[in-house]
JSON list of N, CA and C in Angstrom, two decimals:
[
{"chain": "A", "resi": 111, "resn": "UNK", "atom": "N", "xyz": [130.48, 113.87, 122.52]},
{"chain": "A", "resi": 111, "resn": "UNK", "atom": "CA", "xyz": [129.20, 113.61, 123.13]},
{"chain": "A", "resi": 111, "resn": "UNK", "atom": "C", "xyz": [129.45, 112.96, 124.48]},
{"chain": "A", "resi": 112, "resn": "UNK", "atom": "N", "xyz": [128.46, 113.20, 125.35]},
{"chain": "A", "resi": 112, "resn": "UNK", "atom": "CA", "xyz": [128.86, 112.97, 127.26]},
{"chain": "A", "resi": 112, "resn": "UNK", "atom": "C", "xyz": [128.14, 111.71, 126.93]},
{"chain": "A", "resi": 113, "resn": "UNK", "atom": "N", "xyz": [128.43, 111.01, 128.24]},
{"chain": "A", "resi": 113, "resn": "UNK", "atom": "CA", "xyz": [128.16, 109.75, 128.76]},
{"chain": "A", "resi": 113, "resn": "UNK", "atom": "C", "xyz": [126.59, 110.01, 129.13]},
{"chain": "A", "resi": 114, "resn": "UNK", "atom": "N", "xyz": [126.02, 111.37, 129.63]},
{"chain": "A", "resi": 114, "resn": "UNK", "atom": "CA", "xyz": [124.59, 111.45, 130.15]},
{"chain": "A", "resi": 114, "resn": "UNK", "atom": "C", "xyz": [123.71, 111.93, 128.94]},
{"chain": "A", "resi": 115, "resn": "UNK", "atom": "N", "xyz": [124.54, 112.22, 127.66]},
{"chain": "A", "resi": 115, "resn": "UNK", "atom": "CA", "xyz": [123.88, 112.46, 126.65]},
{"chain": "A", "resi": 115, "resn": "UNK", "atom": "C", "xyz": [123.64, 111.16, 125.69]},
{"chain": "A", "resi": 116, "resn": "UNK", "atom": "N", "xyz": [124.44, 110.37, 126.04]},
{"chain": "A", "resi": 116, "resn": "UNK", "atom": "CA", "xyz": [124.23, 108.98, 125.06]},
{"chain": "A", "resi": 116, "resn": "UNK", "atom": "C", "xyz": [123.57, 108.29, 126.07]},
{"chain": "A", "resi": 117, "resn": "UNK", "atom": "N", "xyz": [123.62, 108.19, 127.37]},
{"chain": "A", "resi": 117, "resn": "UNK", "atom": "CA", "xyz": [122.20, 107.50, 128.41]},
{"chain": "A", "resi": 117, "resn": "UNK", "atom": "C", "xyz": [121.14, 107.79, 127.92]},
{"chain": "A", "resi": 118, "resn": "UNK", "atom": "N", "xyz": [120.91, 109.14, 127.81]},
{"chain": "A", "resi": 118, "resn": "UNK", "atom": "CA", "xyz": [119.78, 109.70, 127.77]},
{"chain": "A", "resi": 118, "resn": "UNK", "atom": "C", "xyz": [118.81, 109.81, 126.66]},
{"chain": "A", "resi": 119, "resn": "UNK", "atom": "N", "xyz": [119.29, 109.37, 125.61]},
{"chain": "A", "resi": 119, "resn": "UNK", "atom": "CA", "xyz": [119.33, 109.15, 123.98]},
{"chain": "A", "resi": 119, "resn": "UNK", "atom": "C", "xyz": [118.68, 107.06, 124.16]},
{"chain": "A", "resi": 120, "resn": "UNK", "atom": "N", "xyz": [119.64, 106.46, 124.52]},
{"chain": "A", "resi": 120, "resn": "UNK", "atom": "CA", "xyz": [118.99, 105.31, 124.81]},
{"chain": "A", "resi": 120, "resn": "UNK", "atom": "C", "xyz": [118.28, 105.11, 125.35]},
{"chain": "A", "resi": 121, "resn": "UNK", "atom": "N", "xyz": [117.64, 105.78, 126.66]},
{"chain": "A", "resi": 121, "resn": "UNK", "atom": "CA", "xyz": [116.59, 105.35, 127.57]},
{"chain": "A", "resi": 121, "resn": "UNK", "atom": "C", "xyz": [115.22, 106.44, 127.17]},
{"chain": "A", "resi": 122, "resn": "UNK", "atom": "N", "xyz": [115.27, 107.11, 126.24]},
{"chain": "A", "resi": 122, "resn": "UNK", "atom": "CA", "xyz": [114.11, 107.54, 125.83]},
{"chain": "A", "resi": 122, "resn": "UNK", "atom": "C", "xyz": [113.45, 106.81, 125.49]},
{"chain": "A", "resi": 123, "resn": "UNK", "atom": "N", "xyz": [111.74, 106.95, 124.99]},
{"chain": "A", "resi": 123, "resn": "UNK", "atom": "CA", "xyz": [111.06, 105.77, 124.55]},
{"chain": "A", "resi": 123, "resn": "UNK", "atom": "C", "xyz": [110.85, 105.37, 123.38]},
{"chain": "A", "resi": 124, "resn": "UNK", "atom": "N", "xyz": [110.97, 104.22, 122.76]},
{"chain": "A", "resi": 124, "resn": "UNK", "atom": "CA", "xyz": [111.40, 104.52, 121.27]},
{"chain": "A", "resi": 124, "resn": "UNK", "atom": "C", "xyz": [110.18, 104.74, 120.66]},
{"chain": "A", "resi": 125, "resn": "UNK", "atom": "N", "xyz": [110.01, 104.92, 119.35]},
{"chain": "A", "resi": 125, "resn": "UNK", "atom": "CA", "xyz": [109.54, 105.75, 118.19]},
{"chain": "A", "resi": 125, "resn": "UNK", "atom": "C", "xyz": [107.82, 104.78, 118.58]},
{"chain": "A", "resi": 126, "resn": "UNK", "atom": "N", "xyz": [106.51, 105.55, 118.57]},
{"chain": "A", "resi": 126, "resn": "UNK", "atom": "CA", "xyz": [105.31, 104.95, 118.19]},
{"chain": "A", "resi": 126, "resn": "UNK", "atom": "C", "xyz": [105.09, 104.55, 116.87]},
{"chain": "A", "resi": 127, "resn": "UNK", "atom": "N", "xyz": [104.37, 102.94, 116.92]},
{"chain": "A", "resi": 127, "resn": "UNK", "atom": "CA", "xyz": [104.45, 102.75, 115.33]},
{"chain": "A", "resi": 127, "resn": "UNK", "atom": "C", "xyz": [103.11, 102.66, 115.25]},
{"chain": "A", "resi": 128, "resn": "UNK", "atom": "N", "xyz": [102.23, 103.03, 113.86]},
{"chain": "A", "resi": 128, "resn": "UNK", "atom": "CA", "xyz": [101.01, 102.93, 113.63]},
{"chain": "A", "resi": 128, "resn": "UNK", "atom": "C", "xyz": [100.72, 102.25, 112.30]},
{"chain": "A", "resi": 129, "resn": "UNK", "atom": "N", "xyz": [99.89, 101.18, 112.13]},
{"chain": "A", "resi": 129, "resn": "UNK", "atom": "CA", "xyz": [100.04, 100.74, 110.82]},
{"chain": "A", "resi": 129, "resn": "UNK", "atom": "C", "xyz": [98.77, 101.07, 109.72]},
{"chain": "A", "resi": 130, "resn": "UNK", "atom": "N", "xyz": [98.94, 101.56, 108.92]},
{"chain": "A", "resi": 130, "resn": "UNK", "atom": "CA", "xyz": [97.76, 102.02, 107.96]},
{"chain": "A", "resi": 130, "resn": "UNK", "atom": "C", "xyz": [97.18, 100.76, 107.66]},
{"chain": "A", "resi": 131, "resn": "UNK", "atom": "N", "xyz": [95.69, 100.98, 107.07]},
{"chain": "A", "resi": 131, "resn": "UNK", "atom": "CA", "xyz": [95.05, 99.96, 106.64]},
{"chain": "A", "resi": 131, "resn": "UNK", "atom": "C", "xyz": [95.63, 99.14, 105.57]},
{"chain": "A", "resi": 132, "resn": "UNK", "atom": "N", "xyz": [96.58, 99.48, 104.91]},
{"chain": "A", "resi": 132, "resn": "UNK", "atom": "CA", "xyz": [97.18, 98.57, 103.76]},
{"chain": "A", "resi": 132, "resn": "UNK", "atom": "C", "xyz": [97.91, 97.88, 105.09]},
{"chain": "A", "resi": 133, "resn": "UNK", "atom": "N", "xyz": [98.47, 98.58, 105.42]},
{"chain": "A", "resi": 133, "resn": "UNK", "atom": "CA", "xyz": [99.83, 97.75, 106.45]},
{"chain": "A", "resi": 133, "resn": "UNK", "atom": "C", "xyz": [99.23, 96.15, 107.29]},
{"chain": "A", "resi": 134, "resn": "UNK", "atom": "N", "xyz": [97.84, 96.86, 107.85]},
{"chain": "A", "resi": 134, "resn": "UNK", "atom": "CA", "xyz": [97.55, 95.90, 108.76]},
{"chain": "A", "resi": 134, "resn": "UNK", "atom": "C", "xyz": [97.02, 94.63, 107.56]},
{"chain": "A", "resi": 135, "resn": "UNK", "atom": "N", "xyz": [96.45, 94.98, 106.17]},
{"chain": "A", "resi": 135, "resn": "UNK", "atom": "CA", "xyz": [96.33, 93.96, 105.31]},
{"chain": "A", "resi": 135, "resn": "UNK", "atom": "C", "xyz": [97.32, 92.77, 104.78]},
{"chain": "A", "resi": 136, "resn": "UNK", "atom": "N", "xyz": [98.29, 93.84, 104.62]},
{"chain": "A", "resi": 136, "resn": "UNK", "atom": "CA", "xyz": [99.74, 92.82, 104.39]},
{"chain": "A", "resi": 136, "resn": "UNK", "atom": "C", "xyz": [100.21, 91.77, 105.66]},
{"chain": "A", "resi": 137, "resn": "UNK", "atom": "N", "xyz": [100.26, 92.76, 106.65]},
{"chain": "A", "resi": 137, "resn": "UNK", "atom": "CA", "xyz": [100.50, 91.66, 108.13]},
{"chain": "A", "resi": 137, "resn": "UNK", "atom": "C", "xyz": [99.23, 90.30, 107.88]},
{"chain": "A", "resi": 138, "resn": "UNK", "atom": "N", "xyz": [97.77, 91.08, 107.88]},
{"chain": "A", "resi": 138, "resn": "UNK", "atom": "CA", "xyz": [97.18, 89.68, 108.47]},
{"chain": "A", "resi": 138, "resn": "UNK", "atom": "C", "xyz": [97.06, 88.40, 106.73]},
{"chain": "A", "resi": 139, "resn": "UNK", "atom": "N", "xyz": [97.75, 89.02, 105.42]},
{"chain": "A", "resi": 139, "resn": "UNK", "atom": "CA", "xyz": [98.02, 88.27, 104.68]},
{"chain": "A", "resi": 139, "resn": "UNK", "atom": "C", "xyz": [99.44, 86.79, 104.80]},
{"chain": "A", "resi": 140, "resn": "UNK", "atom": "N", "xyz": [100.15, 87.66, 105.65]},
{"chain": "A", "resi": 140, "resn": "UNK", "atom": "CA", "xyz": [101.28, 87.38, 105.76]},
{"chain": "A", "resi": 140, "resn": "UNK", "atom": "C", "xyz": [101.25, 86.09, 106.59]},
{"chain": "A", "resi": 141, "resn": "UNK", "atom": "N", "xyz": [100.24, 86.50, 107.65]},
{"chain": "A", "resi": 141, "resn": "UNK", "atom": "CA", "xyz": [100.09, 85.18, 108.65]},
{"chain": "A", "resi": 141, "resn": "UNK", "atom": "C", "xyz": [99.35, 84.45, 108.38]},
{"chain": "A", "resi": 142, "resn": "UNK", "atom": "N", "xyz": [98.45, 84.60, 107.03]},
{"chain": "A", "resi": 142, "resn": "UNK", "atom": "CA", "xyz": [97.35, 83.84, 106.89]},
{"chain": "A", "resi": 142, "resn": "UNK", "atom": "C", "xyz": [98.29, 83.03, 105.53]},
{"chain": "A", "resi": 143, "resn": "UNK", "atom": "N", "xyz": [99.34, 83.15, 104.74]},
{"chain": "A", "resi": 143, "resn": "UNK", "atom": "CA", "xyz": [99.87, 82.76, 103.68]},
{"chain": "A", "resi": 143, "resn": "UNK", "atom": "C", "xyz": [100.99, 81.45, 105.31]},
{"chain": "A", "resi": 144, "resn": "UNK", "atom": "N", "xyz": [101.82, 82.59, 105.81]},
{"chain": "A", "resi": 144, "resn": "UNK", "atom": "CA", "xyz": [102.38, 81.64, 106.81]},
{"chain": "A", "resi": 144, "resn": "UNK", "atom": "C", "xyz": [101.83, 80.40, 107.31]},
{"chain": "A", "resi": 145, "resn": "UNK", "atom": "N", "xyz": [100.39, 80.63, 107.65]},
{"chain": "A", "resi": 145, "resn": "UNK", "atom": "CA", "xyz": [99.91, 79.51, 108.37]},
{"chain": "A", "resi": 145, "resn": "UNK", "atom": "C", "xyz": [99.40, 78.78, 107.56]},
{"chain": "A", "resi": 146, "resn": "UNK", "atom": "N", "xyz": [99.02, 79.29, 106.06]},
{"chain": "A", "resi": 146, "resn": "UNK", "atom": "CA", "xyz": [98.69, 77.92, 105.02]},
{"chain": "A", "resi": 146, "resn": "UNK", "atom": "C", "xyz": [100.19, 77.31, 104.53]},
{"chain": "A", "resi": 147, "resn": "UNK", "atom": "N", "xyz": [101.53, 78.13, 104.53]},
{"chain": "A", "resi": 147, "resn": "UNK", "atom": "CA", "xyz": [102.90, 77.54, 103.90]},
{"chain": "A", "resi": 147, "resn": "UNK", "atom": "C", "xyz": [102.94, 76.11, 105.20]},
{"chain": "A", "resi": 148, "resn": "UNK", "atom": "N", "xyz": [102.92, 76.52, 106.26]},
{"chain": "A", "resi": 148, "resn": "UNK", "atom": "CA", "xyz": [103.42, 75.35, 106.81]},
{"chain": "A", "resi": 148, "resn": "UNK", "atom": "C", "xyz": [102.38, 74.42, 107.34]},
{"chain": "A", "resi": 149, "resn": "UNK", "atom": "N", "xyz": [101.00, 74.51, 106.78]},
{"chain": "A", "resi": 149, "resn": "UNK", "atom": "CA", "xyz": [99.90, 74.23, 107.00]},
{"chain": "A", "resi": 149, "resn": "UNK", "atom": "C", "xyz": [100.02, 72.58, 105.92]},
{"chain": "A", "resi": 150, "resn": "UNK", "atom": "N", "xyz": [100.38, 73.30, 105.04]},
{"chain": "A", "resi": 150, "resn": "UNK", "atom": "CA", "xyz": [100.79, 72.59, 103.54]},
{"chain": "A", "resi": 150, "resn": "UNK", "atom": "C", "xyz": [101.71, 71.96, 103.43]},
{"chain": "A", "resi": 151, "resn": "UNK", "atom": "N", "xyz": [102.71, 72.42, 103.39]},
{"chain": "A", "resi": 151, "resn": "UNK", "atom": "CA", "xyz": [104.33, 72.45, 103.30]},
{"chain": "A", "resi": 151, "resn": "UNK", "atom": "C", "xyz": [104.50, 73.21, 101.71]},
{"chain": "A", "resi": 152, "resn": "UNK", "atom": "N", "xyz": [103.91, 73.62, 101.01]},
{"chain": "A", "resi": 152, "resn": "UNK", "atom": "CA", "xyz": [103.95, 74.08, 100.19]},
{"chain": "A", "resi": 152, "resn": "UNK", "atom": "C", "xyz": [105.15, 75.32, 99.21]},
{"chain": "A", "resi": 153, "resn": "UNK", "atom": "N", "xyz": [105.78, 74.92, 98.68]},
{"chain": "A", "resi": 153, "resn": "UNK", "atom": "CA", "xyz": [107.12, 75.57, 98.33]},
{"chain": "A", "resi": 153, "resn": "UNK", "atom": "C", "xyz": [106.62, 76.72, 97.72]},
{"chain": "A", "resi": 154, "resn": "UNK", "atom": "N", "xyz": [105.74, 76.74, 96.87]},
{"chain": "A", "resi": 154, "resn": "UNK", "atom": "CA", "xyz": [105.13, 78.09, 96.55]},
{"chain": "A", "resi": 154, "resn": "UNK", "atom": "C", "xyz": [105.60, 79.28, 97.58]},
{"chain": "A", "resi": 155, "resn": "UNK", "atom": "N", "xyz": [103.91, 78.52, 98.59]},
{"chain": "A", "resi": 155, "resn": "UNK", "atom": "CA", "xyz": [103.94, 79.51, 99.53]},
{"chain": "A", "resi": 155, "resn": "UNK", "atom": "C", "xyz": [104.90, 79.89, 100.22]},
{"chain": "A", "resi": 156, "resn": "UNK", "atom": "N", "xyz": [105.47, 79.47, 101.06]},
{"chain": "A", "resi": 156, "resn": "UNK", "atom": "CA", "xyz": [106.80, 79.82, 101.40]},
{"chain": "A", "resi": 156, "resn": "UNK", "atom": "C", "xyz": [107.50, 81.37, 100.88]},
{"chain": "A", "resi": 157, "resn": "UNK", "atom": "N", "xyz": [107.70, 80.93, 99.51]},
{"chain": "A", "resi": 157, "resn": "UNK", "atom": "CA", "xyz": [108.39, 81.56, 98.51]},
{"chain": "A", "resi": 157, "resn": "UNK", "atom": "C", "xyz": [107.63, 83.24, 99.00]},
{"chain": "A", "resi": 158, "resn": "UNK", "atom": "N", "xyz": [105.88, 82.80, 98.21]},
{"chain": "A", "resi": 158, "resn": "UNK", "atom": "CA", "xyz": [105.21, 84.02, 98.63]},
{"chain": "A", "resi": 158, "resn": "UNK", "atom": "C", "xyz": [105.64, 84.73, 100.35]},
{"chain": "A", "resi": 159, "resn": "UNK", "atom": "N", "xyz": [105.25, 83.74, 101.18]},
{"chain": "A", "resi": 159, "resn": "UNK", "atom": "CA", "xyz": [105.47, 84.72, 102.47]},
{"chain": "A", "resi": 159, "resn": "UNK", "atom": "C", "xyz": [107.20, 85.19, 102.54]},
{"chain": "A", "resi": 160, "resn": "UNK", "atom": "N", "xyz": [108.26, 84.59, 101.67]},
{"chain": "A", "resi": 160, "resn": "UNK", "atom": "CA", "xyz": [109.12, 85.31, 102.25]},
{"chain": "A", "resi": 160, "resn": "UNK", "atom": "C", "xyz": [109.06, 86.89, 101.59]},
{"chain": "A", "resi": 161, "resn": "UNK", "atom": "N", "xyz": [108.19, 86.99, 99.62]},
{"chain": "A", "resi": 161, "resn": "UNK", "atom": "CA", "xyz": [108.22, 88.63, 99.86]},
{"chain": "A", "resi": 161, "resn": "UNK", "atom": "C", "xyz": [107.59, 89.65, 100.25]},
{"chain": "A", "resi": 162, "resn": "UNK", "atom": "N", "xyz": [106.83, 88.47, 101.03]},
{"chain": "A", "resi": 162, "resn": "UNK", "atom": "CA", "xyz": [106.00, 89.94, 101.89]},
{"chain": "A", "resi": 162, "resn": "UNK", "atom": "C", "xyz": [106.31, 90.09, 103.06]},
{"chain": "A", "resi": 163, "resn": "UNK", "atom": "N", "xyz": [106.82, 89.25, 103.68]},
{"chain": "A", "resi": 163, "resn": "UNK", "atom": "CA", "xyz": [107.92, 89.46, 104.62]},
{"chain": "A", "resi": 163, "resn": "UNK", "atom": "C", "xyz": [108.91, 90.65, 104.06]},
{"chain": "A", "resi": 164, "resn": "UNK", "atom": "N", "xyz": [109.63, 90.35, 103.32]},
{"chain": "A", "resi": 164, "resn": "UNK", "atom": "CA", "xyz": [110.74, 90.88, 102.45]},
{"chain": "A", "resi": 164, "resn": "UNK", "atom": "C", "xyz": [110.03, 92.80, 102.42]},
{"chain": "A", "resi": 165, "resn": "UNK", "atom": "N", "xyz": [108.94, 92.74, 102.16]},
{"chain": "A", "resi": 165, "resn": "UNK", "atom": "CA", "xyz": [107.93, 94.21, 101.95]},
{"chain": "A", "resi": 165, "resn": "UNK", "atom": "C", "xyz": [108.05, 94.57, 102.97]},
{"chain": "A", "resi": 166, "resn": "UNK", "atom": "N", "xyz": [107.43, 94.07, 104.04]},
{"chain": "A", "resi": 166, "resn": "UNK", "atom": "CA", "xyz": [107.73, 94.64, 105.15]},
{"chain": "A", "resi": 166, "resn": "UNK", "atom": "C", "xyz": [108.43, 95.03, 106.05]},
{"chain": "A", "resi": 167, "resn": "UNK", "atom": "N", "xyz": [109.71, 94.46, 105.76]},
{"chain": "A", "resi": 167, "resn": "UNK", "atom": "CA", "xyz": [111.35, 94.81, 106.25]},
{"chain": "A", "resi": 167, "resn": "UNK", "atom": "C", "xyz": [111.76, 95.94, 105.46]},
{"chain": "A", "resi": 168, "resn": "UNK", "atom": "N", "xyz": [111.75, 95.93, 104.33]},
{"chain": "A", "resi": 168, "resn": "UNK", "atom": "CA", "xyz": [111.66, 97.13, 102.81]},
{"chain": "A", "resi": 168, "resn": "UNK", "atom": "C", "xyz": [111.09, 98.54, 103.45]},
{"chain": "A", "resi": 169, "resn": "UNK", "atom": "N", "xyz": [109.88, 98.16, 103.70]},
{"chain": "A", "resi": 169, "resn": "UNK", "atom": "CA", "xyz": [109.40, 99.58, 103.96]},
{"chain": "A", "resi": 169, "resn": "UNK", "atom": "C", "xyz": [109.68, 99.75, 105.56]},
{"chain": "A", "resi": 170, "resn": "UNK", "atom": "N", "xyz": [109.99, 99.24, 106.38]},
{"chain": "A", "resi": 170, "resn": "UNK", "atom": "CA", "xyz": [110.60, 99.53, 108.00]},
{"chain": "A", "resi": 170, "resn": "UNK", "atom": "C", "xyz": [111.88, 100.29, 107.54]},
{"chain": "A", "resi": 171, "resn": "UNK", "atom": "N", "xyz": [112.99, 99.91, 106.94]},
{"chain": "A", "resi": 171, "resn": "UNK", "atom": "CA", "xyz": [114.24, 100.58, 106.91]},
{"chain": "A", "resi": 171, "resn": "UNK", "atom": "C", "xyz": [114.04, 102.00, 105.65]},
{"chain": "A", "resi": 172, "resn": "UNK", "atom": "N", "xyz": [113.45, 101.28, 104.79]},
{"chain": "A", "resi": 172, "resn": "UNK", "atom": "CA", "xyz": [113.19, 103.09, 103.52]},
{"chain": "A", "resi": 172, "resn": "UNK", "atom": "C", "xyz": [112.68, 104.08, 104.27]},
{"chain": "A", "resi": 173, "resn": "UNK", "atom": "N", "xyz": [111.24, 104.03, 105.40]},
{"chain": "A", "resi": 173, "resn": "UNK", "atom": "CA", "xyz": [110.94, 104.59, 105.94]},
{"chain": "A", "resi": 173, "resn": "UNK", "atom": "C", "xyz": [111.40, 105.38, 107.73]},
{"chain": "A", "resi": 174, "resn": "UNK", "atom": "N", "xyz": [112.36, 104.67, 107.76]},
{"chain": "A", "resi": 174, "resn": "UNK", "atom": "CA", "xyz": [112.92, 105.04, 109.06]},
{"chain": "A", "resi": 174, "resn": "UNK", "atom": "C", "xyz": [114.14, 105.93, 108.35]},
{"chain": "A", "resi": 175, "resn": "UNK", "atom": "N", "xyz": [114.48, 105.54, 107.15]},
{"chain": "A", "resi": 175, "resn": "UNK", "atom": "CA", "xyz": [115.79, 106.53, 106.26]},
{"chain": "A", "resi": 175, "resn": "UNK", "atom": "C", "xyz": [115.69, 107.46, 105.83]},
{"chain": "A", "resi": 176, "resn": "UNK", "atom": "N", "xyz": [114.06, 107.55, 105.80]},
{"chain": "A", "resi": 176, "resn": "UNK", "atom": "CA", "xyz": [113.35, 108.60, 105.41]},
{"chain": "A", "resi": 176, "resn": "UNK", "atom": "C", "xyz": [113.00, 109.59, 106.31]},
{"chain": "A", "resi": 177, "resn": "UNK", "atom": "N", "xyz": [112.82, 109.03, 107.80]},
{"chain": "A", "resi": 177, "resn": "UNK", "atom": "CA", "xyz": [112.57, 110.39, 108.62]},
{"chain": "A", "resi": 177, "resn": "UNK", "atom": "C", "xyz": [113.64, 109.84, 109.25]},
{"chain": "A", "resi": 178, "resn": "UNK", "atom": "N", "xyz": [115.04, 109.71, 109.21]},
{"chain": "A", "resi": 178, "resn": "UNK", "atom": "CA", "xyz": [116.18, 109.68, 109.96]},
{"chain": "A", "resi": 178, "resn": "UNK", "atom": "C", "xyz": [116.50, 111.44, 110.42]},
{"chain": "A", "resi": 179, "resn": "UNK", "atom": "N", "xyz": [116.67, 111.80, 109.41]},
{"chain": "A", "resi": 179, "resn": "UNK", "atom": "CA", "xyz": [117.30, 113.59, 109.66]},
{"chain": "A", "resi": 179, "resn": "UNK", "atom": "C", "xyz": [116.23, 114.62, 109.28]},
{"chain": "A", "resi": 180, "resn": "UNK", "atom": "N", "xyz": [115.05, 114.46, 109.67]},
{"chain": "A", "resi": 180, "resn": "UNK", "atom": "CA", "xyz": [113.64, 115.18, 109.50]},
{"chain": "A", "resi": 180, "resn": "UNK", "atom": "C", "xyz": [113.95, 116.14, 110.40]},
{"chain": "A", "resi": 181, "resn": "UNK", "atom": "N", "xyz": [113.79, 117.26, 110.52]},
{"chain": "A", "resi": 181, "resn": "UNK", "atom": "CA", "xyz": [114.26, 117.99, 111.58]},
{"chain": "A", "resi": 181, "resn": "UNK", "atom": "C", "xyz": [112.70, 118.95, 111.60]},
{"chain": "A", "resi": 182, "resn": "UNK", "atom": "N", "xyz": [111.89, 119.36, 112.39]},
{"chain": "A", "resi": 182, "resn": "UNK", "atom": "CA", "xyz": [110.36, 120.42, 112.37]},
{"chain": "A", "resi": 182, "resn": "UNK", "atom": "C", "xyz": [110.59, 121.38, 113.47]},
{"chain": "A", "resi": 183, "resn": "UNK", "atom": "N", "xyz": [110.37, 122.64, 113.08]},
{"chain": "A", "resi": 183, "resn": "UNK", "atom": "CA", "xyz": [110.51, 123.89, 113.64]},
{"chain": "A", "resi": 183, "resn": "UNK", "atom": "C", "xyz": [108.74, 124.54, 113.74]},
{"chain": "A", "resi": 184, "resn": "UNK", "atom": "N", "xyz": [108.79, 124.91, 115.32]},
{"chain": "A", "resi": 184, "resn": "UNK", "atom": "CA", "xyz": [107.53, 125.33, 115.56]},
{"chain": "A", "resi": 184, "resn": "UNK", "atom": "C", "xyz": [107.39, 127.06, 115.80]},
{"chain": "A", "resi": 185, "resn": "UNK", "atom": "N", "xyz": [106.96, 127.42, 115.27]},
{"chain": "A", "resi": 185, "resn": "UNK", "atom": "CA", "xyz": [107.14, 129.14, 115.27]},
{"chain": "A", "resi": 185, "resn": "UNK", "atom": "C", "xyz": [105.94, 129.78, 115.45]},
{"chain": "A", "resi": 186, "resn": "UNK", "atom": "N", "xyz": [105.82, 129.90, 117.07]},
{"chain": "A", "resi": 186, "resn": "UNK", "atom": "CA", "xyz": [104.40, 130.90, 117.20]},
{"chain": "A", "resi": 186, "resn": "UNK", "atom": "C", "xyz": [104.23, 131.92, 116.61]},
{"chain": "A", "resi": 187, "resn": "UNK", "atom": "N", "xyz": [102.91, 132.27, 116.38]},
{"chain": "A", "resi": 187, "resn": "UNK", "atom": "CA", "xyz": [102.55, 133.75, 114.89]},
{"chain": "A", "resi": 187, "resn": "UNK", "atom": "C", "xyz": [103.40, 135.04, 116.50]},
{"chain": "A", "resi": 188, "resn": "UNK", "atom": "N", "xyz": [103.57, 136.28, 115.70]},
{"chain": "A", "resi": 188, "resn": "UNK", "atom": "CA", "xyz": [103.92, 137.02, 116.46]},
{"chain": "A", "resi": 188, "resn": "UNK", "atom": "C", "xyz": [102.96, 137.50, 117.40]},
{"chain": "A", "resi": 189, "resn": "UNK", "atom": "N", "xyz": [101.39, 137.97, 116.76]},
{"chain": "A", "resi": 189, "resn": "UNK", "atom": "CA", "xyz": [100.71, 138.44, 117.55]},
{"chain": "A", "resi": 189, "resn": "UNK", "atom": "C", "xyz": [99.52, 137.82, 117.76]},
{"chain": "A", "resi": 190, "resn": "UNK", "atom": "N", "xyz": [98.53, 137.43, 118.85]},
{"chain": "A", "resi": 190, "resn": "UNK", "atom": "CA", "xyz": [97.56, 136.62, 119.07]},
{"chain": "A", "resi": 190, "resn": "UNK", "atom": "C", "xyz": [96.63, 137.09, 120.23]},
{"chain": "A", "resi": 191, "resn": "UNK", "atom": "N", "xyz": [95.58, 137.15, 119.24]},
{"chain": "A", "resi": 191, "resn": "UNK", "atom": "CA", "xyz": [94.19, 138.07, 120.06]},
{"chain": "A", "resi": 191, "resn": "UNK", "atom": "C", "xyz": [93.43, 137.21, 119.87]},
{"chain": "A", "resi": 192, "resn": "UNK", "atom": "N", "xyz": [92.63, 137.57, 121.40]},
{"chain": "A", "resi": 192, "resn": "UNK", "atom": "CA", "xyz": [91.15, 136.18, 121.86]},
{"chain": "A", "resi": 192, "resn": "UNK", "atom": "C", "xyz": [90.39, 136.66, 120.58]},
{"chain": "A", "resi": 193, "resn": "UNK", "atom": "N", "xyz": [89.74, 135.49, 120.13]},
{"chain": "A", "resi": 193, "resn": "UNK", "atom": "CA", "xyz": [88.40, 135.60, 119.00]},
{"chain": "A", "resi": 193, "resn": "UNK", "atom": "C", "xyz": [89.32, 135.75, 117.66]},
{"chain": "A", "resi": 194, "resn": "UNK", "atom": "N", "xyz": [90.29, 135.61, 117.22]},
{"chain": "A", "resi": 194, "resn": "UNK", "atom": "CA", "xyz": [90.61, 135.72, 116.20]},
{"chain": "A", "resi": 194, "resn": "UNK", "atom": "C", "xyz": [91.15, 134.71, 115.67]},
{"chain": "A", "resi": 195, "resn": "UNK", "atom": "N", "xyz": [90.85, 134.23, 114.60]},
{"chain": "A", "resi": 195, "resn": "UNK", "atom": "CA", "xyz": [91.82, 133.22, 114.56]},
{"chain": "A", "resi": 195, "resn": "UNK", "atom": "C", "xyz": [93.50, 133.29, 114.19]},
{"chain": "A", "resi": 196, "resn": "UNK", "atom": "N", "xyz": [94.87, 132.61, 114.25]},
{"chain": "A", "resi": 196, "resn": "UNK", "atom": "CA", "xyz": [95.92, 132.40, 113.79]},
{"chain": "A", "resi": 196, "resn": "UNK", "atom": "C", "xyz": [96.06, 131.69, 113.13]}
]
């Protein structure tokens, strides 16, 4: 592999992330458990925010392992006439 192919690989822009409505639930649980653990000092909590912390690191790496070697092939139909659908 060239030196302008591994540049070029790093300076692309990295991956868009979008978080589903569960996702964004867990985040604003996470900060709302965070800000009562040290709100408190509470050993519980703590405990709690580290596994949802822990969830959300979980599903960042399963899911990036998961579309690591995804590979999608786009194949125009052969033939395509106005008003018809493909």
């Amino acid at each position: 592999m060239g030196l302008w192919s591994r540049l070029r690989r790093r300076l692309r822009p990295p991956r868009r992330l979008s978080f589903t409505r569960e996702g964004r639930l867990i985040v604003i649980m996470s900060v709302g458990v965070g800000f009562a653990a040290i709100n408190t000092g509470n050993n519980l909590l703590y405990l709690l925010l580290g596994w949802l912390l822990s969830f959300i690191i979980a599903s960042g790496i399963l899911s990036e392992m998961t579309l690591k070697r995804l590979k999608v092939d786009r194949r125009p139909p052969p033939r395509v006439f106005a008003g018809e659908p493909f």
